[in-house]
CSV table of C-alpha atoms in Angstrom, one decimal:
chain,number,residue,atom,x,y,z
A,1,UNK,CA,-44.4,82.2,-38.8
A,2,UNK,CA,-42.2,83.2,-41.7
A,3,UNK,CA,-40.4,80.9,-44.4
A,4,UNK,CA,-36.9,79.5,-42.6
A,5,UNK,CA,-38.0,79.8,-39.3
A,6,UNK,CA,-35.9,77.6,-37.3
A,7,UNK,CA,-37.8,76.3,-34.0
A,8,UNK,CA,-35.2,76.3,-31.7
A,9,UNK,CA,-36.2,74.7,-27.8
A,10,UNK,CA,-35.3,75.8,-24.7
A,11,UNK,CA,-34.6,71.9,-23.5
A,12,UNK,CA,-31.3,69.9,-23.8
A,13,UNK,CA,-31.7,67.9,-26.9
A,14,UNK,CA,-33.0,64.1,-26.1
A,15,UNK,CA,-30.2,62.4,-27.3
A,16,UNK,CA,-28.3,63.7,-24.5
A,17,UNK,CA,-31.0,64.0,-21.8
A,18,UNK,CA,-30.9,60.4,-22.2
A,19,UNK,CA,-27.4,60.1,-21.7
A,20,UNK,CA,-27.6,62.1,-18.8
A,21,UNK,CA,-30.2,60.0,-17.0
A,22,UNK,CA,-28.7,57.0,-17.1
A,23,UNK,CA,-25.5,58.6,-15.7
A,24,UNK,CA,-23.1,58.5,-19.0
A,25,UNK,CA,-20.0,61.1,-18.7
A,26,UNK,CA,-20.3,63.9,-21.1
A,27,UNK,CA,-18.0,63.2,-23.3
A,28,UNK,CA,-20.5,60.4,-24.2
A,29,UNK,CA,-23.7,62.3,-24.1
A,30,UNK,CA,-22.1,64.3,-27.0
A,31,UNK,CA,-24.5,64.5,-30.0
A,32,UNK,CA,-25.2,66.9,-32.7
A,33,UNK,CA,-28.0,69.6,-32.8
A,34,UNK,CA,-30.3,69.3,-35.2
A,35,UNK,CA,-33.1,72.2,-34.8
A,36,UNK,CA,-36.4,71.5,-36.0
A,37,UNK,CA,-37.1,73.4,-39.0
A,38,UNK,CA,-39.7,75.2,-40.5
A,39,UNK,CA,-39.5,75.4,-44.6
A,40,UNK,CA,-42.7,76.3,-45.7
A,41,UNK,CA,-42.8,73.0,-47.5
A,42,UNK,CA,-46.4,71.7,-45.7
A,43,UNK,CA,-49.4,73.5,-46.3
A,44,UNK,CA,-50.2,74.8,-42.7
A,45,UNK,CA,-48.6,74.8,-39.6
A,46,UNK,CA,-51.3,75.9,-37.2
A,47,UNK,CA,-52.2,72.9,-35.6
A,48,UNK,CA,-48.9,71.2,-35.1
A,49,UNK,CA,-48.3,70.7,-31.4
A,50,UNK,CA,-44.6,69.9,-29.6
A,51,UNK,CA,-44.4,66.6,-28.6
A,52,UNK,CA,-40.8,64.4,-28.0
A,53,UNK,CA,-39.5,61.4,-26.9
A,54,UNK,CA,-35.7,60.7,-25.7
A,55,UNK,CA,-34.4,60.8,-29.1
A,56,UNK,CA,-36.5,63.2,-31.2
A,57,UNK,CA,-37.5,66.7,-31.6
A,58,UNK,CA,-40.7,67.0,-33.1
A,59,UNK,CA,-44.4,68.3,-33.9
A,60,UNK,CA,-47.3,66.5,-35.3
A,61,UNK,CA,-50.7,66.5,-35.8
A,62,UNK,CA,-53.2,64.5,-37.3
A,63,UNK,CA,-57.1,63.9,-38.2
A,64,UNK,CA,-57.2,60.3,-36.5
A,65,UNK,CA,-60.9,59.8,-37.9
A,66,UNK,CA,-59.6,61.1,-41.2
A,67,UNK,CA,-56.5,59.1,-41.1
A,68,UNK,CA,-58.1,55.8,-40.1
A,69,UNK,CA,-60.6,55.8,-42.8
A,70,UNK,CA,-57.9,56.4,-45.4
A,71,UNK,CA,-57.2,52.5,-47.2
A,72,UNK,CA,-54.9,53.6,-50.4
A,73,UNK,CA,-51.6,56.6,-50.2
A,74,UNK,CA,-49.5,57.7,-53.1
A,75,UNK,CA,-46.0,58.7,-52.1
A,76,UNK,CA,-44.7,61.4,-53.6
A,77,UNK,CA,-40.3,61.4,-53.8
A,78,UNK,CA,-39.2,63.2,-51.1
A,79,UNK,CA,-37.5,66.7,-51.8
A,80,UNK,CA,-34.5,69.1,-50.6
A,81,UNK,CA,-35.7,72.4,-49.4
A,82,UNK,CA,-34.7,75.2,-51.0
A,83,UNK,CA,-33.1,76.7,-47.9
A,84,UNK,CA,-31.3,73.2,-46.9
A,85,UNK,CA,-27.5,74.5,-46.8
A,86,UNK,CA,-26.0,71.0,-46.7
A,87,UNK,CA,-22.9,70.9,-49.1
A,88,UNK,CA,-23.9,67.4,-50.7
A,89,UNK,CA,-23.4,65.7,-54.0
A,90,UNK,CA,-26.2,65.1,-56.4
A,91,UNK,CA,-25.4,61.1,-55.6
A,92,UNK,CA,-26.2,61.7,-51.9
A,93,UNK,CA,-28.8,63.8,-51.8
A,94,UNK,CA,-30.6,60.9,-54.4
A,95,UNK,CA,-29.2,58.2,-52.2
A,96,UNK,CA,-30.6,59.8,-48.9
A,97,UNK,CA,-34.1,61.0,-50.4
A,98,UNK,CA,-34.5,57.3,-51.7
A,99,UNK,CA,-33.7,55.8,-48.6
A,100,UNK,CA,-36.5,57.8,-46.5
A,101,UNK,CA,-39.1,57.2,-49.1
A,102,UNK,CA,-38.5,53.6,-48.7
A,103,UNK,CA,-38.5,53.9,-45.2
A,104,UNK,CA,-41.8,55.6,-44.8
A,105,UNK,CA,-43.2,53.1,-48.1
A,106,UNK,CA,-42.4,49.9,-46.1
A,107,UNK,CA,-44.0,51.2,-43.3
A,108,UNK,CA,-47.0,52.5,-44.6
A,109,UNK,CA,-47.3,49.3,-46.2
A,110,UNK,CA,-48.6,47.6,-42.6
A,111,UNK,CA,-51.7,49.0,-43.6
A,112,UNK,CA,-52.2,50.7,-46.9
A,113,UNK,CA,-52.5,50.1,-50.4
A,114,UNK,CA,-49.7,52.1,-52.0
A,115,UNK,CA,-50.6,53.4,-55.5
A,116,UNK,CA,-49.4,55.6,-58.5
A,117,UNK,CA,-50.9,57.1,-61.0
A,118,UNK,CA,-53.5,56.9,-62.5
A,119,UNK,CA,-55.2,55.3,-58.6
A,120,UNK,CA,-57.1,57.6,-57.2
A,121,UNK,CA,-55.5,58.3,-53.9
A,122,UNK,CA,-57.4,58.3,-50.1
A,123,UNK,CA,-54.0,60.3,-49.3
A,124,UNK,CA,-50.7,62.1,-50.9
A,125,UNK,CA,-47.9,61.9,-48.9
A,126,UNK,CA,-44.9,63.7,-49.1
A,127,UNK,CA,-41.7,64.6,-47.5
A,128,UNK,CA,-39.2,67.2,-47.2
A,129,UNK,CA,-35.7,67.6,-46.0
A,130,UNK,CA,-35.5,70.6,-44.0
A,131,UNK,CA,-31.9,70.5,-42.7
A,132,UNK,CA,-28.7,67.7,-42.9
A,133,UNK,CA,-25.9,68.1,-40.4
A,134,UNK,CA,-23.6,66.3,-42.4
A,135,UNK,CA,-20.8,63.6,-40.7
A,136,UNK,CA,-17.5,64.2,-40.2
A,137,UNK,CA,-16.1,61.1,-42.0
A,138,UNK,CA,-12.2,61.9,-40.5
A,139,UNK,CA,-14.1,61.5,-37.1
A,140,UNK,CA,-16.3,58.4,-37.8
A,141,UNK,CA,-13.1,56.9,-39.4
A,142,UNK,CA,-11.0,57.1,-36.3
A,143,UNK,CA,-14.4,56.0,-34.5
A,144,UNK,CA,-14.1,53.1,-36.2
A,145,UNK,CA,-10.3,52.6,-35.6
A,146,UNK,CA,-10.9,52.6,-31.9
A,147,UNK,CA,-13.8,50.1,-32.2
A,148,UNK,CA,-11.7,47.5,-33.8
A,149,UNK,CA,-8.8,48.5,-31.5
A,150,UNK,CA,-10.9,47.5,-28.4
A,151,UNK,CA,-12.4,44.8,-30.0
A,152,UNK,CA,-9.0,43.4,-30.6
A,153,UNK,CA,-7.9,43.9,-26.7
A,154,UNK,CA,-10.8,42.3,-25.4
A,155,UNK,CA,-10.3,39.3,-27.5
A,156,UNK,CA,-6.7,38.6,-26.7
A,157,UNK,CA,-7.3,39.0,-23.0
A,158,UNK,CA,-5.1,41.8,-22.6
A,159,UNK,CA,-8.3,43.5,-20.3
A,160,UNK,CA,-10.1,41.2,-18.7
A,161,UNK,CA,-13.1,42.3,-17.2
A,162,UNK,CA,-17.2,40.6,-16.9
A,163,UNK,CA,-18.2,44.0,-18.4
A,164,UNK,CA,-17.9,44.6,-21.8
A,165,UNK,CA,-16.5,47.7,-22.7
A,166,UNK,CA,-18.6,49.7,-24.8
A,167,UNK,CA,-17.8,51.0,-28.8
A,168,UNK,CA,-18.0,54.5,-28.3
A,169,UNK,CA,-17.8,57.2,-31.2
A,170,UNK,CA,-15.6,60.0,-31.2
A,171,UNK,CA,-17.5,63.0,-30.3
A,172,UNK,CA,-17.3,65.5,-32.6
A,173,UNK,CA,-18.0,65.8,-36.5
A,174,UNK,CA,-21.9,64.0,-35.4
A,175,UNK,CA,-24.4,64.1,-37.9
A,176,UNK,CA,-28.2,64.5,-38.4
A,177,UNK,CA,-31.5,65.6,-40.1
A,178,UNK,CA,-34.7,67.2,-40.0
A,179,UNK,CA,-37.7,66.5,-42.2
A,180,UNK,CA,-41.2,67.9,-42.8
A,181,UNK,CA,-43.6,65.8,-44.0
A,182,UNK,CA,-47.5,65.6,-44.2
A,183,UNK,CA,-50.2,63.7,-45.7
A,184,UNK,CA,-53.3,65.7,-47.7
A,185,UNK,CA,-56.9,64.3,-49.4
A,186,UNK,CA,-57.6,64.4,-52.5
A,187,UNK,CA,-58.3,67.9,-52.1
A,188,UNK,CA,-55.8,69.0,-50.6
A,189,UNK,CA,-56.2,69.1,-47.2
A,190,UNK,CA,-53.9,68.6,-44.9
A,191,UNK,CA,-55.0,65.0,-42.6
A,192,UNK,CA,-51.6,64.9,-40.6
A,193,UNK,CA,-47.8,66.5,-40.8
A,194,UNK,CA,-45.1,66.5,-38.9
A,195,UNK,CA,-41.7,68.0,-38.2
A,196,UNK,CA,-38.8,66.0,-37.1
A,197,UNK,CA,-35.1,66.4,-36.4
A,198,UNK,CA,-32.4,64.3,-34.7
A,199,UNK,CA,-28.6,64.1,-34.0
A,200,UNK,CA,-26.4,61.2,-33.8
A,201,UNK,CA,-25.0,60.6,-30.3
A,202,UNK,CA,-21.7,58.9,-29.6
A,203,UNK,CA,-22.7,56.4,-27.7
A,204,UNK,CA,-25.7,54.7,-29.9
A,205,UNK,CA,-26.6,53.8,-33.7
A,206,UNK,CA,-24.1,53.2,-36.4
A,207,UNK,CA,-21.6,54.9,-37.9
A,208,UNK,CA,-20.6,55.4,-41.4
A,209,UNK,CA,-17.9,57.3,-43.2
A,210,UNK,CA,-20.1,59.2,-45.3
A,211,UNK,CA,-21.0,63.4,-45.1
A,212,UNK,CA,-24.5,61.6,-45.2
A,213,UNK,CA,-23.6,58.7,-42.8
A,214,UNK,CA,-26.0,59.8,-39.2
A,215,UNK,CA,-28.4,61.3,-42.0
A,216,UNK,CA,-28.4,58.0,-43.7
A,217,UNK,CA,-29.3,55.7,-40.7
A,218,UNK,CA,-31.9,58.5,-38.8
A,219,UNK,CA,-33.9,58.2,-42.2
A,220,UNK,CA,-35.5,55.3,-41.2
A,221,UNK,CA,-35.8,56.4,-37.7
A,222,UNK,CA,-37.9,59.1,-39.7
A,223,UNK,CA,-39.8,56.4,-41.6
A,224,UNK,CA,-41.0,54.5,-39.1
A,225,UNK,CA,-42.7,57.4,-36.6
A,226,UNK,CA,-44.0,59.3,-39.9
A,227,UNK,CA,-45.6,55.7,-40.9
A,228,UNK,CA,-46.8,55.1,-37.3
A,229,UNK,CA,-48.5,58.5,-37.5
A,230,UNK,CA,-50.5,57.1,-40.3
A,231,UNK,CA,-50.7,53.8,-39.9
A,232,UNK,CA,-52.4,54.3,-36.5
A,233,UNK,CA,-54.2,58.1,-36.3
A,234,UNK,CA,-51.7,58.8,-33.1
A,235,UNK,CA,-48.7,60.3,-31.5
A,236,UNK,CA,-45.7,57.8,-32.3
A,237,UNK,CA,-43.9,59.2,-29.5
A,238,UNK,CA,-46.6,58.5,-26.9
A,239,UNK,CA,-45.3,55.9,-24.5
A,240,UNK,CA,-47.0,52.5,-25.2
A,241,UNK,CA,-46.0,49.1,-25.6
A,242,UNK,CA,-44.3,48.3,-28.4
A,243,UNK,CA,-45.8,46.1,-30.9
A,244,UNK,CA,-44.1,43.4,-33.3
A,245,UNK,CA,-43.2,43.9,-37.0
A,246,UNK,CA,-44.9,42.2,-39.6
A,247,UNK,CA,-43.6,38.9,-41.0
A,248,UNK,CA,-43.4,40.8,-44.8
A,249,UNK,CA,-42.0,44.2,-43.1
A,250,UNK,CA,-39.3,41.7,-41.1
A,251,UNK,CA,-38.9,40.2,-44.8
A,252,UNK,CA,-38.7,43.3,-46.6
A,253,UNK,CA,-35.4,44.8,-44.0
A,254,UNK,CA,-33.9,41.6,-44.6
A,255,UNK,CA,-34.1,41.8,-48.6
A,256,UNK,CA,-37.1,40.4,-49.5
A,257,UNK,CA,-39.8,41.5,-51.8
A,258,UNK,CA,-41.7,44.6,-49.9
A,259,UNK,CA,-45.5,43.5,-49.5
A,260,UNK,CA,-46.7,46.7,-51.6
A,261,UNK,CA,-45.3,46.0,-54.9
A,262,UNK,CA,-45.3,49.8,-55.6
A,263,UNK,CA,-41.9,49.9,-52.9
A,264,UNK,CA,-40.0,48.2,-55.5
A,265,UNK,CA,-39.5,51.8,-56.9
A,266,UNK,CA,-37.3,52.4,-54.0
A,267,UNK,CA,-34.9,49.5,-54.4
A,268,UNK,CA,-34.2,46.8,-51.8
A,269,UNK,CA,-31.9,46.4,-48.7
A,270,UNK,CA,-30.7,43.5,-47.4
A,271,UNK,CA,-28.1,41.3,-45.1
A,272,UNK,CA,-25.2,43.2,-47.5
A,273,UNK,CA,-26.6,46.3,-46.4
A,274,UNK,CA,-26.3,45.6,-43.0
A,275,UNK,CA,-23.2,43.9,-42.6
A,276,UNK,CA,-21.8,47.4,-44.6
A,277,UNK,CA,-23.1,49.5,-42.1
A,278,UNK,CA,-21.7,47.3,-39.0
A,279,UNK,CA,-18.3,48.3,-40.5
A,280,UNK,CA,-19.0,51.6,-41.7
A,281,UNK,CA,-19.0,51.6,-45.1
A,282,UNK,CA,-20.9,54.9,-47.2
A,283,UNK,CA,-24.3,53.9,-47.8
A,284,UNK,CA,-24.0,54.6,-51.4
A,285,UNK,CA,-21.7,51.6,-52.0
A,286,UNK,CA,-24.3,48.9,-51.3
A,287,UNK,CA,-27.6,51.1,-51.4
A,288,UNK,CA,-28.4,51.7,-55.5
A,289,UNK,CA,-31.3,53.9,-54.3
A,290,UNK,CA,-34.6,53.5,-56.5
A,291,UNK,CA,-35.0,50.9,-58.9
A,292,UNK,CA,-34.2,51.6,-62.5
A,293,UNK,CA,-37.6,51.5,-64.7
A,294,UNK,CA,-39.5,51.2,-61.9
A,295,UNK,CA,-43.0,53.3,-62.1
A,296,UNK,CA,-43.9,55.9,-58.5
């Protein structure tokens, strides 16, 4: 296939083929399309394969032998593609790259070693960003208007009612991304890759008044199946039980040191973080992206 490709499917996108099976009006289902994109960023694309669950478009494939034999990865920072036509600031794109190489370096952490160089590597991984839909901040601003509006009617009693009424987003001006990423040997081959692209819906995940704001939150999204992938040789979006986090991954997301000290190059989140994006605020006011003088 040639360079810029877009892989467009035939199917309604998952984010609203869920809404529509659990019988949510359309004005809810609303959510950005994101197509999956084909930069030319991985090394091949022969073997990927579709595969999707209700909120992601994707493609993967992977050496599970290969993979599970692997002990140590290097990360290398994730990238823009060339042909991404987002309109973002230098501070964003830095603030959104950052925030999936932590993503995908916490959870790779569950089972690797993560090393720089001079470590010999069992497995490079990198990432690309193929495509940002970028948020309509006007729209996630008035979301957020309505949210406290409803809030405040429910609490004085003006509506009573033993259901609670939902926080719904305004739908238009919804964000989103797609990535390509793969993991290689030491000699280049190519062990696993995927492509993956989602859109906010207006009806789940958090909103924040940022052109990066649905990109932002979907990065670790991103992390965690592209991790999975790794971490356990399979299809992340193959329905199986779920399993728990790790006490240092649980402590990492709350602030806390990440178990592979190498993560540190990616800064920290924390209970600040979190409250921020509860209300809203732009990731870049509480996320200071990679740690300064720290080595990748």
């Amino acid at each position: 296939m040639s360079m810029g490709l877009y892989l467009r499917a035939s199917r309604p996108k998952p984010t609203c083929r869920l809404a529509s099976l659990i019988g949510l009006l359309p004005l809810i289902s609303a959510c950005a399309t994101v197509p999956l994109a084909q930069t030319g960023s991985l090394s091949s694309y022969e073997r990927l394969a579709p595969t999707e669950g209700f909120f992601t478009d994707a493609r993967v494939t992977v050496d599970k032998q290969a993979i599970l034999a692997a002990k140590k990865a290097r990360i290398i920072p994730t990238s823009f593609a060339a042909s991404t036509k987002a309109s973002l600031s230098d501070a964003d794109r830095k603030v959104l790259a950052n925030a999936v190489d932590r993503a995908v370096c916490v959870g790779l952490s569950d089972r690797f070693q993560i090393v720089s160089p001079p470590q010999v590597a069992d497995l490079t991984v990198h990432v690309s960003i193929a495509g940002v839909v970028p948020t309509d901040e006007t729209a996630v601003a008035a979301s957020k208007v309505i949210s406290v509006g409803t809030s405040v009617v429910t609490a004085s009693g003006i509506v009573t009612t033993p259901i609670p009424i939902p926080s719904l987003r305004v739908p238009i001006g919804l964000g989103g991304i797609a990535l390509e990423a793969e993991a290689v040997d030491p000699g280049g081959n190519q062990m696993a890759a995927m492509l993956w692209a989602r859109g906010a819906n207006s009806f789940t995940g958090k909103a924040r008044v940022s052109p990066i704001g649905d990109a932002y939150e979907l990065a670790s999204a991103f992390g965690a199946d592209f991790s999975e992938l790794l971490v356990t040789g399979a299809d992340p979006f193959t329905l199986r039980l779920p399993s728990l986090p790790s006490m240092e991954k649980v402590a990492s997301l709350l602030g806390g040191a990440p178990k592979e000290a190498a993560c540190e190059a990616f800064g920290r989140l924390g209970i600040t973080d979190m409250l921020a994006g509860a209300i809203g605020l732009p990731p870049e006011w509480t996320d200071k992206g990679p740690q300064v003088g720290a080595g990748r």
